[in-house]
C-alpha cells in the first residue's frame, strides 16, 4: 500500500498526534482550492496584483464554480493575465476536479454515492443525502484511515494518506454541482463522516471548512456543519480552545474501555476517562452539546445494560445519541441490531433523560457505510492484522 510522506509532529503538547506538511510540498503545482481567502489574497499580492482582485476570483472559484476560469472575459485584465500565466498545463496552480468513477443511487432515490478518483489514483467516497427536500453532503477527509475500527470498511483498508484542503473542498463542489444539475438549490448541511478521521488531518480539515462556510462562496454555515471524530482527545480540546463553531459528533460504540477498544482500537490510546473529560471541557468551553454516535451491533453493544452504562457515562453532559444499526462489511462478522432491540435500547436512554435518534440505514443498497463503495468497486480486501 502507498505510504504517505507526511511526517508526525513530535513537538508540542499533542502527544505527537497532529501531522505537519512535508517541506517539498510548495514546489509542486498547487490547487487554488487549497487556499483560504486570506492565503489567496497573499498570493495575488505577492505577484504584484491588487488585493481587490481576490473577491472576484474567490466568487468565480467558490460560488459560481466555473469549470474554466481562463475563459472568463469579464474578469479584470490583470487577473485574466495572471490566470492565463499560472493556471493549467505547466503552471503553478490548478483546480481540483476529481473524476467520477461511480455515481450510484439508492432504490428510494434519496441517497447518491459518488466514488471520486484523485490525481494520484486514490479514490474516495462522497455521499449526497436528501431529508425532507433538504440536502446533506457527507465527505471524506482521508484516503483510508489509521484508526482501524473493526466494523468499518475504511478502517479495514488501513491508512493511505491525508486529503489536501482542495480535495475536501472539491467533494462539496461535486455534490453541489450534482444538485444544481437536477435543478435543486444548494446544499444545506455538511457532515464529515465519510472516509477518514477528520481530527487526524486537523489543519487541512479546518481550512477546508473555513472555505466551505464563506458566505461569498459555498456558504454552508457552521451550524449546519458536523464534524465526527472517533475520539481524538487533543483534537477535541483544540476545537474547544480555538472556539471552532461547528457541531461535534463523537463515536463511542462502547461504554467501558474493554468493550470500546475491542471495536475502536484507538480507545486504548485515549481511554474513556480522558475522552469524557475532554467532552465535558468541550461542552463547558463552547456551551454546545455533543452528538454521540453508537453503532448498534447485535449481541456486542446493544443490550439494555449497555444502554444503562452509556446513560451513566453521559450523565451531566449535554448529549444527543445517534444510534446507527451496523452496515455489514466484508471484514467484520457482526450483524445489525434488529429494530425492536434498537427501540428497547432507546427506551432505556429515554428513561435516563438522554435524548437519542435511531438513524435510518440510508441507502443500504448503495453500500452506505463509509468506505464500502470503494471496497466493493475496487475489491479492496481488508488488511490482515
Ligand atoms: N472517523 C470519524 C468519521 C467517519 S466514520 C468517526 O469515526 O467518527 C462516521 C461514522 O460512521 C462513525 O460513527 C462510525 O463509527 C460509523 N460507521 C463506520 N462504519 C460503519 C458501519 N459499517 N456501520 C455503521 N456505522 C459505521
Ligand atoms: Fe476511521 Fe471513523 Fe472508520 Fe474508525 S469509523 S476506521 S475512525 S473512518
PDB file of N, CA, C and O in Angstrom, residues 136-202:
ATOM      1  N   UNK A 136     -27.900  17.018   2.221  1.00  0.00           N
ATOM      2  CA  UNK A 136     -26.700  16.953   3.062  1.00  0.00           C
ATOM      3  C   UNK A 136     -25.609  16.230   2.277  1.00  0.00           C
ATOM      4  O   UNK A 136     -25.878  15.184   1.678  1.00  0.00           O
ATOM      5  N   UNK A 137     -24.406  16.793   2.290  1.00  0.00           N
ATOM      6  CA  UNK A 137     -23.274  16.079   1.692  1.00  0.00           C
ATOM      7  C   UNK A 137     -22.451  15.466   2.817  1.00  0.00           C
ATOM      8  O   UNK A 137     -22.289  16.068   3.884  1.00  0.00           O
ATOM      9  N   UNK A 138     -21.949  14.273   2.566  1.00  0.00           N
ATOM     10  CA  UNK A 138     -21.066  13.600   3.523  1.00  0.00           C
ATOM     11  C   UNK A 138     -19.729  13.408   2.817  1.00  0.00           C
ATOM     12  O   UNK A 138     -19.673  12.759   1.771  1.00  0.00           O
ATOM     13  N   UNK A 139     -18.675  14.015   3.355  1.00  0.00           N
ATOM     14  CA  UNK A 139     -17.395  13.990   2.636  1.00  0.00           C
ATOM     15  C   UNK A 139     -16.313  13.238   3.404  1.00  0.00           C
ATOM     16  O   UNK A 139     -16.389  13.062   4.618  1.00  0.00           O
ATOM     17  N   UNK A 140     -15.294  12.819   2.665  1.00  0.00           N
ATOM     18  CA  UNK A 140     -14.143  12.114   3.225  1.00  0.00           C
ATOM     19  C   UNK A 140     -13.038  13.106   3.567  1.00  0.00           C
ATOM     20  O   UNK A 140     -12.929  14.161   2.938  1.00  0.00           O
ATOM     21  N   UNK A 141     -12.218  12.738   4.550  1.00  0.00           N
ATOM     22  CA  UNK A 141     -11.115  13.620   4.945  1.00  0.00           C
ATOM     23  C   UNK A 141      -9.747  12.949   4.766  1.00  0.00           C
ATOM     24  O   UNK A 141      -8.720  13.603   4.854  1.00  0.00           O
ATOM     25  N   UNK A 142      -9.771  11.635   4.548  1.00  0.00           N
ATOM     26  CA  UNK A 142      -8.517  10.908   4.302  1.00  0.00           C
ATOM     27  C   UNK A 142      -8.811   9.797   3.294  1.00  0.00           C
ATOM     28  O   UNK A 142      -9.959   9.369   3.157  1.00  0.00           O
ATOM     29  N   UNK A 143      -7.761   9.342   2.611  1.00  0.00           N
ATOM     30  CA  UNK A 143      -7.890   8.105   1.839  1.00  0.00           C
ATOM     31  C   UNK A 143      -7.509   6.998   2.814  1.00  0.00           C
ATOM     32  O   UNK A 143      -6.393   6.975   3.320  1.00  0.00           O
ATOM     33  N   UNK A 144      -8.459   6.119   3.128  1.00  0.00           N
ATOM     34  CA  UNK A 144      -8.243   5.132   4.181  1.00  0.00           C
ATOM     35  C   UNK A 144      -8.336   5.792   5.547  1.00  0.00           C
ATOM     36  O   UNK A 144      -8.751   6.950   5.662  1.00  0.00           O
ATOM     37  N   UNK A 145      -7.943   5.052   6.574  1.00  0.00           N
ATOM     38  CA  UNK A 145      -7.977   5.606   7.932  1.00  0.00           C
ATOM     39  C   UNK A 145      -7.046   4.788   8.811  1.00  0.00           C
ATOM     40  O   UNK A 145      -6.965   3.569   8.681  1.00  0.00           O
ATOM     41  N   UNK A 146      -6.359   5.484   9.716  1.00  0.00           N
ATOM     42  CA  UNK A 146      -5.373   4.815  10.570  1.00  0.00           C
ATOM     43  C   UNK A 146      -5.989   4.238  11.842  1.00  0.00           C
ATOM     44  O   UNK A 146      -5.311   3.575  12.611  1.00  0.00           O
ATOM     45  N   UNK A 147      -7.280   4.482  12.080  1.00  0.00           N
ATOM     46  CA  UNK A 147      -7.838   4.195  13.395  1.00  0.00           C
ATOM     47  C   UNK A 147      -8.289   2.739  13.567  1.00  0.00           C
ATOM     48  O   UNK A 147      -8.469   2.275  14.683  1.00  0.00           O
ATOM     49  N   UNK A 148      -8.521   2.072  12.447  1.00  0.00           N
ATOM     50  CA  UNK A 148      -8.732   0.627  12.483  1.00  0.00           C
ATOM     51  C   UNK A 148      -9.986   0.116  13.178  1.00  0.00           C
ATOM     52  O   UNK A 148      -9.983  -1.021  13.679  1.00  0.00           O
ATOM     53  N   UNK A 149     -11.063   0.896  13.223  1.00  0.00           N
ATOM     54  CA  UNK A 149     -12.302   0.382  13.834  1.00  0.00           C
ATOM     55  C   UNK A 149     -12.702  -0.888  13.096  1.00  0.00           C
ATOM     56  O   UNK A 149     -12.746  -0.904  11.854  1.00  0.00           O
ATOM     57  N   UNK A 150     -12.990  -1.940  13.858  1.00  0.00           N
ATOM     58  CA  UNK A 150     -13.063  -3.272  13.248  1.00  0.00           C
ATOM     59  C   UNK A 150     -14.238  -3.444  12.301  1.00  0.00           C
ATOM     60  O   UNK A 150     -14.186  -4.237  11.356  1.00  0.00           O
ATOM     61  N   UNK A 151     -15.327  -2.675  12.536  1.00  0.00           N
ATOM     62  CA  UNK A 151     -16.553  -2.868  11.727  1.00  0.00           C
ATOM     63  C   UNK A 151     -16.606  -1.944  10.526  1.00  0.00           C
ATOM     64  O   UNK A 151     -17.556  -1.984   9.748  1.00  0.00           O
ATOM     65  N   UNK A 152     -15.605  -1.084  10.366  1.00  0.00           N
ATOM     66  CA  UNK A 152     -15.656  -0.027   9.361  1.00  0.00           C
ATOM     67  C   UNK A 152     -14.832  -0.409   8.133  1.00  0.00           C
ATOM     68  O   UNK A 152     -13.651  -0.770   8.256  1.00  0.00           O
ATOM     69  N   UNK A 153     -15.434  -0.306   6.954  1.00  0.00           N
ATOM     70  CA  UNK A 153     -14.745  -0.693   5.716  1.00  0.00           C
ATOM     71  C   UNK A 153     -13.503   0.168   5.488  1.00  0.00           C
ATOM     72  O   UNK A 153     -12.485  -0.321   4.984  1.00  0.00           O
ATOM     73  N   UNK A 154     -13.569   1.454   5.868  1.00  0.00           N
ATOM     74  CA  UNK A 154     -12.391   2.322   5.699  1.00  0.00           C
ATOM     75  C   UNK A 154     -11.282   1.889   6.648  1.00  0.00           C
ATOM     76  O   UNK A 154     -10.109   1.816   6.266  1.00  0.00           O
ATOM     77  N   UNK A 155     -11.648   1.600   7.886  1.00  0.00           N
ATOM     78  CA  UNK A 155     -10.664   1.139   8.873  1.00  0.00           C
ATOM     79  C   UNK A 155     -10.009  -0.145   8.409  1.00  0.00           C
ATOM     80  O   UNK A 155      -8.807  -0.373   8.618  1.00  0.00           O
ATOM     81  N   UNK A 156     -10.780  -0.995   7.746  1.00  0.00           N
ATOM     82  CA  UNK A 156     -10.245  -2.280   7.278  1.00  0.00           C
ATOM     83  C   UNK A 156      -9.211  -2.096   6.160  1.00  0.00           C
ATOM     84  O   UNK A 156      -8.378  -2.962   5.928  1.00  0.00           O
ATOM     85  N   UNK A 157      -9.281  -0.932   5.450  1.00  0.00           N
ATOM     86  CA  UNK A 157      -8.299  -0.661   4.373  1.00  0.00           C
ATOM     87  C   UNK A 157      -6.942  -0.228   4.908  1.00  0.00           C
ATOM     88  O   UNK A 157      -5.944  -0.306   4.229  1.00  0.00           O
ATOM     89  N   UNK A 158      -6.925   0.367   6.097  1.00  0.00           N
ATOM     90  CA  UNK A 158      -5.707   0.986   6.605  1.00  0.00           C
ATOM     91  C   UNK A 158      -5.557   2.403   6.078  1.00  0.00           C
ATOM     92  O   UNK A 158      -6.354   2.866   5.257  1.00  0.00           O
ATOM     93  N   UNK A 159      -4.515   3.090   6.563  1.00  0.00           N
ATOM     94  CA  UNK A 159      -4.301   4.491   6.203  1.00  0.00           C
ATOM     95  C   UNK A 159      -3.522   4.577   4.900  1.00  0.00           C
ATOM     96  O   UNK A 159      -2.538   3.875   4.712  1.00  0.00           O
ATOM     97  N   UNK A 160      -3.968   5.453   4.006  1.00  0.00           N
ATOM     98  CA  UNK A 160      -3.202   5.695   2.782  1.00  0.00           C
ATOM     99  C   UNK A 160      -2.571   7.090   2.859  1.00  0.00           C
ATOM    100  O   UNK A 160      -1.359   7.231   2.919  1.00  0.00           O
ATOM    101  N   UNK A 161      -3.414   8.124   2.918  1.00  0.00           N
ATOM    102  CA  UNK A 161      -2.860   9.478   3.083  1.00  0.00           C
ATOM    103  C   UNK A 161      -3.960  10.446   3.500  1.00  0.00           C
ATOM    104  O   UNK A 161      -5.150  10.152   3.374  1.00  0.00           O
ATOM    105  N   UNK A 162      -3.498  11.603   3.987  1.00  0.00           N
ATOM    106  CA  UNK A 162      -4.443  12.678   4.296  1.00  0.00           C
ATOM    107  C   UNK A 162      -4.932  13.299   2.989  1.00  0.00           C
ATOM    108  O   UNK A 162      -4.196  13.337   2.005  1.00  0.00           O
ATOM    109  N   UNK A 163      -6.152  13.824   2.979  1.00  0.00           N
ATOM    110  CA  UNK A 163      -6.587  14.620   1.837  1.00  0.00           C
ATOM    111  C   UNK A 163      -6.113  16.049   2.030  1.00  0.00           C
ATOM    112  O   UNK A 163      -6.038  16.548   3.158  1.00  0.00           O
ATOM    113  N   UNK A 164      -5.799  16.702   0.916  1.00  0.00           N
ATOM    114  CA  UNK A 164      -5.482  18.131   0.942  1.00  0.00           C
ATOM    115  C   UNK A 164      -6.771  18.932   1.112  1.00  0.00           C
ATOM    116  O   UNK A 164      -7.871  18.414   0.856  1.00  0.00           O
ATOM    117  N   UNK A 165      -6.585  20.221   1.466  1.00  0.00           N
ATOM    118  CA  UNK A 165      -7.728  21.127   1.599  1.00  0.00           C
ATOM    119  C   UNK A 165      -8.586  21.075   0.334  1.00  0.00           C
ATOM    120  O   UNK A 165      -9.808  20.888   0.376  1.00  0.00           O
ATOM    121  N   UNK A 166      -7.934  21.237  -0.830  1.00  0.00           N
ATOM    122  CA  UNK A 166      -8.653  21.304  -2.103  1.00  0.00           C
ATOM    123  C   UNK A 166      -9.412  20.015  -2.406  1.00  0.00           C
ATOM    124  O   UNK A 166     -10.459  20.038  -3.049  1.00  0.00           O
ATOM    125  N   UNK A 167      -8.881  18.892  -1.955  1.00  0.00           N
ATOM    126  CA  UNK A 167      -9.562  17.615  -2.208  1.00  0.00           C
ATOM    127  C   UNK A 167     -10.816  17.482  -1.346  1.00  0.00           C
ATOM    128  O   UNK A 167     -11.772  16.798  -1.720  1.00  0.00           O
ATOM    129  N   UNK A 168     -10.807  18.133  -0.192  1.00  0.00           N
ATOM    130  CA  UNK A 168     -12.009  18.121   0.662  1.00  0.00           C
ATOM    131  C   UNK A 168     -13.041  19.088   0.073  1.00  0.00           C
ATOM    132  O   UNK A 168     -14.216  18.739  -0.100  1.00  0.00           O
ATOM    133  N   UNK A 169     -12.585  20.300  -0.282  1.00  0.00           N
ATOM    134  CA  UNK A 169     -13.499  21.297  -0.874  1.00  0.00           C
ATOM    135  C   UNK A 169     -14.101  20.755  -2.171  1.00  0.00           C
ATOM    136  O   UNK A 169     -15.297  20.933  -2.443  1.00  0.00           O
ATOM    137  N   UNK A 170     -13.283  20.067  -2.967  1.00  0.00           N
ATOM    138  CA  UNK A 170     -13.742  19.573  -4.277  1.00  0.00           C
ATOM    139  C   UNK A 170     -14.918  18.601  -4.143  1.00  0.00           C
ATOM    140  O   UNK A 170     -15.779  18.531  -5.018  1.00  0.00           O
ATOM    141  N   UNK A 171     -14.971  17.866  -3.035  1.00  0.00           N
ATOM    142  CA  UNK A 171     -16.096  16.938  -2.842  1.00  0.00           C
ATOM    143  C   UNK A 171     -17.408  17.691  -2.639  1.00  0.00           C
ATOM    144  O   UNK A 171     -18.459  17.285  -3.135  1.00  0.00           O
ATOM    145  N   UNK A 172     -17.331  18.801  -1.906  1.00  0.00           N
ATOM    146  CA  UNK A 172     -18.543  19.601  -1.683  1.00  0.00           C
ATOM    147  C   UNK A 172     -18.985  20.208  -3.015  1.00  0.00           C
ATOM    148  O   UNK A 172     -20.172  20.253  -3.336  1.00  0.00           O
ATOM    149  N   UNK A 173     -18.025  20.668  -3.813  1.00  0.00           N
ATOM    150  CA  UNK A 173     -18.356  21.208  -5.142  1.00  0.00           C
ATOM    151  C   UNK A 173     -19.022  20.140  -6.006  1.00  0.00           C
ATOM    152  O   UNK A 173     -19.971  20.410  -6.717  1.00  0.00           O
ATOM    153  N   UNK A 174     -18.481  18.927  -5.921  1.00  0.00           N
ATOM    154  CA  UNK A 174     -19.033  17.849  -6.740  1.00  0.00           C
ATOM    155  C   UNK A 174     -20.501  17.609  -6.377  1.00  0.00           C
ATOM    156  O   UNK A 174     -21.367  17.494  -7.256  1.00  0.00           O
ATOM    157  N   UNK A 175     -20.767  17.549  -5.080  1.00  0.00           N
ATOM    158  CA  UNK A 175     -22.148  17.320  -4.617  1.00  0.00           C
ATOM    159  C   UNK A 175     -23.043  18.499  -5.010  1.00  0.00           C
ATOM    160  O   UNK A 175     -24.173  18.316  -5.457  1.00  0.00           O
ATOM    161  N   UNK A 176     -22.513  19.705  -4.867  1.00  0.00           N
ATOM    162  CA  UNK A 176     -23.277  20.914  -5.198  1.00  0.00           C
ATOM    163  C   UNK A 176     -23.614  20.942  -6.694  1.00  0.00           C
ATOM    164  O   UNK A 176     -24.740  21.255  -7.086  1.00  0.00           O
ATOM    165  N   UNK A 177     -22.655  20.577  -7.507  1.00  0.00           N
ATOM    166  CA  UNK A 177     -22.883  20.545  -8.960  1.00  0.00           C
ATOM    167  C   UNK A 177     -23.939  19.509  -9.326  1.00  0.00           C
ATOM    168  O   UNK A 177     -24.789  19.750 -10.168  1.00  0.00           O
ATOM    169  N   UNK A 178     -23.851  18.347  -8.665  1.00  0.00           N
ATOM    170  CA  UNK A 178     -24.824  17.281  -8.953  1.00  0.00           C
ATOM    171  C   UNK A 178     -26.233  17.771  -8.617  1.00  0.00           C
ATOM    172  O   UNK A 178     -27.185  17.493  -9.338  1.00  0.00           O
ATOM    173  N   UNK A 179     -26.349  18.524  -7.530  1.00  0.00           N
ATOM    174  CA  UNK A 179     -27.657  19.078  -7.133  1.00  0.00           C
ATOM    175  C   UNK A 179     -28.142  20.105  -8.143  1.00  0.00           C
ATOM    176  O   UNK A 179     -29.300  20.101  -8.554  1.00  0.00           O
ATOM    177  N   UNK A 180     -27.233  21.015  -8.521  1.00  0.00           N
ATOM    178  CA  UNK A 180     -27.597  22.061  -9.488  1.00  0.00           C
ATOM    179  C   UNK A 180     -28.053  21.450 -10.802  1.00  0.00           C
ATOM    180  O   UNK A 180     -28.978  21.939 -11.432  1.00  0.00           O
ATOM    181  N   UNK A 181     -27.383  20.355 -11.195  1.00  0.00           N
ATOM    182  CA  UNK A 181     -27.729  19.716 -12.475  1.00  0.00           C
ATOM    183  C   UNK A 181     -29.167  19.214 -12.461  1.00  0.00           C
ATOM    184  O   UNK A 181     -29.802  19.087 -13.498  1.00  0.00           O
ATOM    185  N   UNK A 182     -29.671  18.916 -11.260  1.00  0.00           N
ATOM    186  CA  UNK A 182     -31.055  18.431 -11.149  1.00  0.00           C
ATOM    187  C   UNK A 182     -32.023  19.572 -10.858  1.00  0.00           C
ATOM    188  O   UNK A 182     -33.203  19.344 -10.570  1.00  0.00           O
ATOM    189  N   UNK A 183     -31.503  20.794 -10.866  1.00  0.00           N
ATOM    190  CA  UNK A 183     -32.358  21.957 -10.639  1.00  0.00           C
ATOM    191  C   UNK A 183     -32.675  22.217  -9.183  1.00  0.00           C
ATOM    192  O   UNK A 183     -33.574  22.992  -8.862  1.00  0.00           O
ATOM    193  N   UNK A 184     -31.941  21.567  -8.257  1.00  0.00           N
ATOM    194  CA  UNK A 184     -32.158  21.818  -6.832  1.00  0.00           C
ATOM    195  C   UNK A 184     -31.369  23.045  -6.394  1.00  0.00           C
ATOM    196  O   UNK A 184     -30.412  23.447  -7.045  1.00  0.00           O
ATOM    197  N   UNK A 185     -31.764  23.594  -5.240  1.00  0.00           N
ATOM    198  CA  UNK A 185     -30.995  24.689  -4.658  1.00  0.00           C
ATOM    199  C   UNK A 185     -29.697  24.131  -4.098  1.00  0.00           C
ATOM    200  O   UNK A 185     -29.286  23.025  -4.447  1.00  0.00           O
ATOM    201  N   UNK A 186     -29.099  24.880  -3.209  1.00  0.00           N
ATOM    202  CA  UNK A 186     -27.781  24.475  -2.715  1.00  0.00           C
ATOM    203  C   UNK A 186     -27.851  23.401  -1.642  1.00  0.00           C
ATOM    204  O   UNK A 186     -28.926  23.016  -1.183  1.00  0.00           O
ATOM    205  N   UNK A 187     -26.679  22.952  -1.261  1.00  0.00           N
ATOM    206  CA  UNK A 187     -26.564  22.030  -0.139  1.00  0.00           C
ATOM    207  C   UNK A 187     -26.938  22.758   1.135  1.00  0.00           C
ATOM    208  O   UNK A 187     -26.570  23.921   1.315  1.00  0.00           O
ATOM    209  N   UNK A 188     -27.631  22.079   2.019  1.00  0.00           N
ATOM    210  CA  UNK A 188     -27.974  22.729   3.277  1.00  0.00           C
ATOM    211  C   UNK A 188     -26.994  22.330   4.384  1.00  0.00           C
ATOM    212  O   UNK A 188     -26.575  23.142   5.174  1.00  0.00           O
ATOM    213  N   UNK A 189     -26.675  21.059   4.428  1.00  0.00           N
ATOM    214  CA  UNK A 189     -25.826  20.564   5.523  1.00  0.00           C
ATOM    215  C   UNK A 189     -24.605  19.829   4.993  1.00  0.00           C
ATOM    216  O   UNK A 189     -24.627  19.284   3.887  1.00  0.00           O
ATOM    217  N   UNK A 190     -23.606  19.797   5.858  1.00  0.00           N
ATOM    218  CA  UNK A 190     -22.388  19.055   5.531  1.00  0.00           C
ATOM    219  C   UNK A 190     -21.990  18.224   6.741  1.00  0.00           C
ATOM    220  O   UNK A 190     -21.976  18.741   7.869  1.00  0.00           O
ATOM    221  N   UNK A 191     -21.694  16.952   6.518  1.00  0.00           N
ATOM    222  CA  UNK A 191     -21.165  16.131   7.616  1.00  0.00           C
ATOM    223  C   UNK A 191     -19.819  15.544   7.195  1.00  0.00           C
ATOM    224  O   UNK A 191     -19.651  15.128   6.052  1.00  0.00           O
ATOM    225  N   UNK A 192     -18.875  15.550   8.124  1.00  0.00           N
ATOM    226  CA  UNK A 192     -17.566  14.958   7.864  1.00  0.00           C
ATOM    227  C   UNK A 192     -17.596  13.554   8.453  1.00  0.00           C
ATOM    228  O   UNK A 192     -17.055  13.299   9.531  1.00  0.00           O
ATOM    229  N   UNK A 193     -18.304  12.687   7.750  1.00  0.00           N
ATOM    230  CA  UNK A 193     -18.495  11.314   8.229  1.00  0.00           C
ATOM    231  C   UNK A 193     -18.192  10.312   7.126  1.00  0.00           C
ATOM    232  O   UNK A 193     -18.667   9.179   7.145  1.00  0.00           O
ATOM    233  N   UNK A 194     -17.423  10.756   6.131  1.00  0.00           N
ATOM    234  CA  UNK A 194     -17.016   9.838   5.066  1.00  0.00           C
ATOM    235  C   UNK A 194     -15.766   9.093   5.498  1.00  0.00           C
ATOM    236  O   UNK A 194     -15.549   8.849   6.687  1.00  0.00           O
ATOM    237  N   UNK A 195     -14.917   8.777   4.530  1.00  0.00           N
ATOM    238  CA  UNK A 195     -13.709   8.020   4.854  1.00  0.00           C
ATOM    239  C   UNK A 195     -12.732   8.899   5.639  1.00  0.00           C
ATOM    240  O   UNK A 195     -12.502  10.051   5.302  1.00  0.00           O
ATOM    241  N   UNK A 196     -12.143   8.322   6.678  1.00  0.00           N
ATOM    242  CA  UNK A 196     -11.076   9.012   7.395  1.00  0.00           C
ATOM    243  C   UNK A 196     -11.495   9.655   8.697  1.00  0.00           C
ATOM    244  O   UNK A 196     -12.669   9.777   9.002  1.00  0.00           O
ATOM    245  N   UNK A 197     -10.479  10.041   9.457  1.00  0.00           N
ATOM    246  CA  UNK A 197     -10.682  10.660  10.769  1.00  0.00           C
ATOM    247  C   UNK A 197     -10.336  12.161  10.656  1.00  0.00           C
ATOM    248  O   UNK A 197      -9.162  12.527  10.539  1.00  0.00           O
ATOM    249  N   UNK A 198     -11.355  13.021  10.689  1.00  0.00           N
ATOM    250  CA  UNK A 198     -11.105  14.455  10.463  1.00  0.00           C
ATOM    251  C   UNK A 198     -10.068  15.063  11.403  1.00  0.00           C
ATOM    252  O   UNK A 198      -9.265  15.897  10.985  1.00  0.00           O
ATOM    253  N   UNK A 199     -10.063  14.645  12.667  1.00  0.00           N
ATOM    254  CA  UNK A 199      -9.132  15.286  13.611  1.00  0.00           C
ATOM    255  C   UNK A 199      -7.706  14.736  13.493  1.00  0.00           C
ATOM    256  O   UNK A 199      -6.793  15.250  14.133  1.00  0.00           O
ATOM    257  N   UNK A 200      -7.512  13.715  12.670  1.00  0.00           N
ATOM    258  CA  UNK A 200      -6.148  13.255  12.356  1.00  0.00           C
ATOM    259  C   UNK A 200      -5.569  14.099  11.220  1.00  0.00           C
ATOM    260  O   UNK A 200      -4.395  14.007  10.911  1.00  0.00           O
ATOM    261  N   UNK A 201      -6.416  14.899  10.596  1.00  0.00           N
ATOM    262  CA  UNK A 201      -5.996  15.752   9.470  1.00  0.00           C
ATOM    263  C   UNK A 201      -6.495  17.170   9.783  1.00  0.00           C
ATOM    264  O   UNK A 201      -7.110  17.833   8.954  1.00  0.00           O
ATOM    265  N   UNK A 202      -6.198  17.592  11.010  1.00  0.00           N
ATOM    266  CA  UNK A 202      -6.847  18.770  11.600  1.00  0.00           C
ATOM    267  C   UNK A 202      -6.714  20.034  10.747  1.00  0.00           C
ATOM    268  O   UNK A 202      -7.705  20.681  10.419  1.00  0.00           O
TER     269      UNK A 202
END
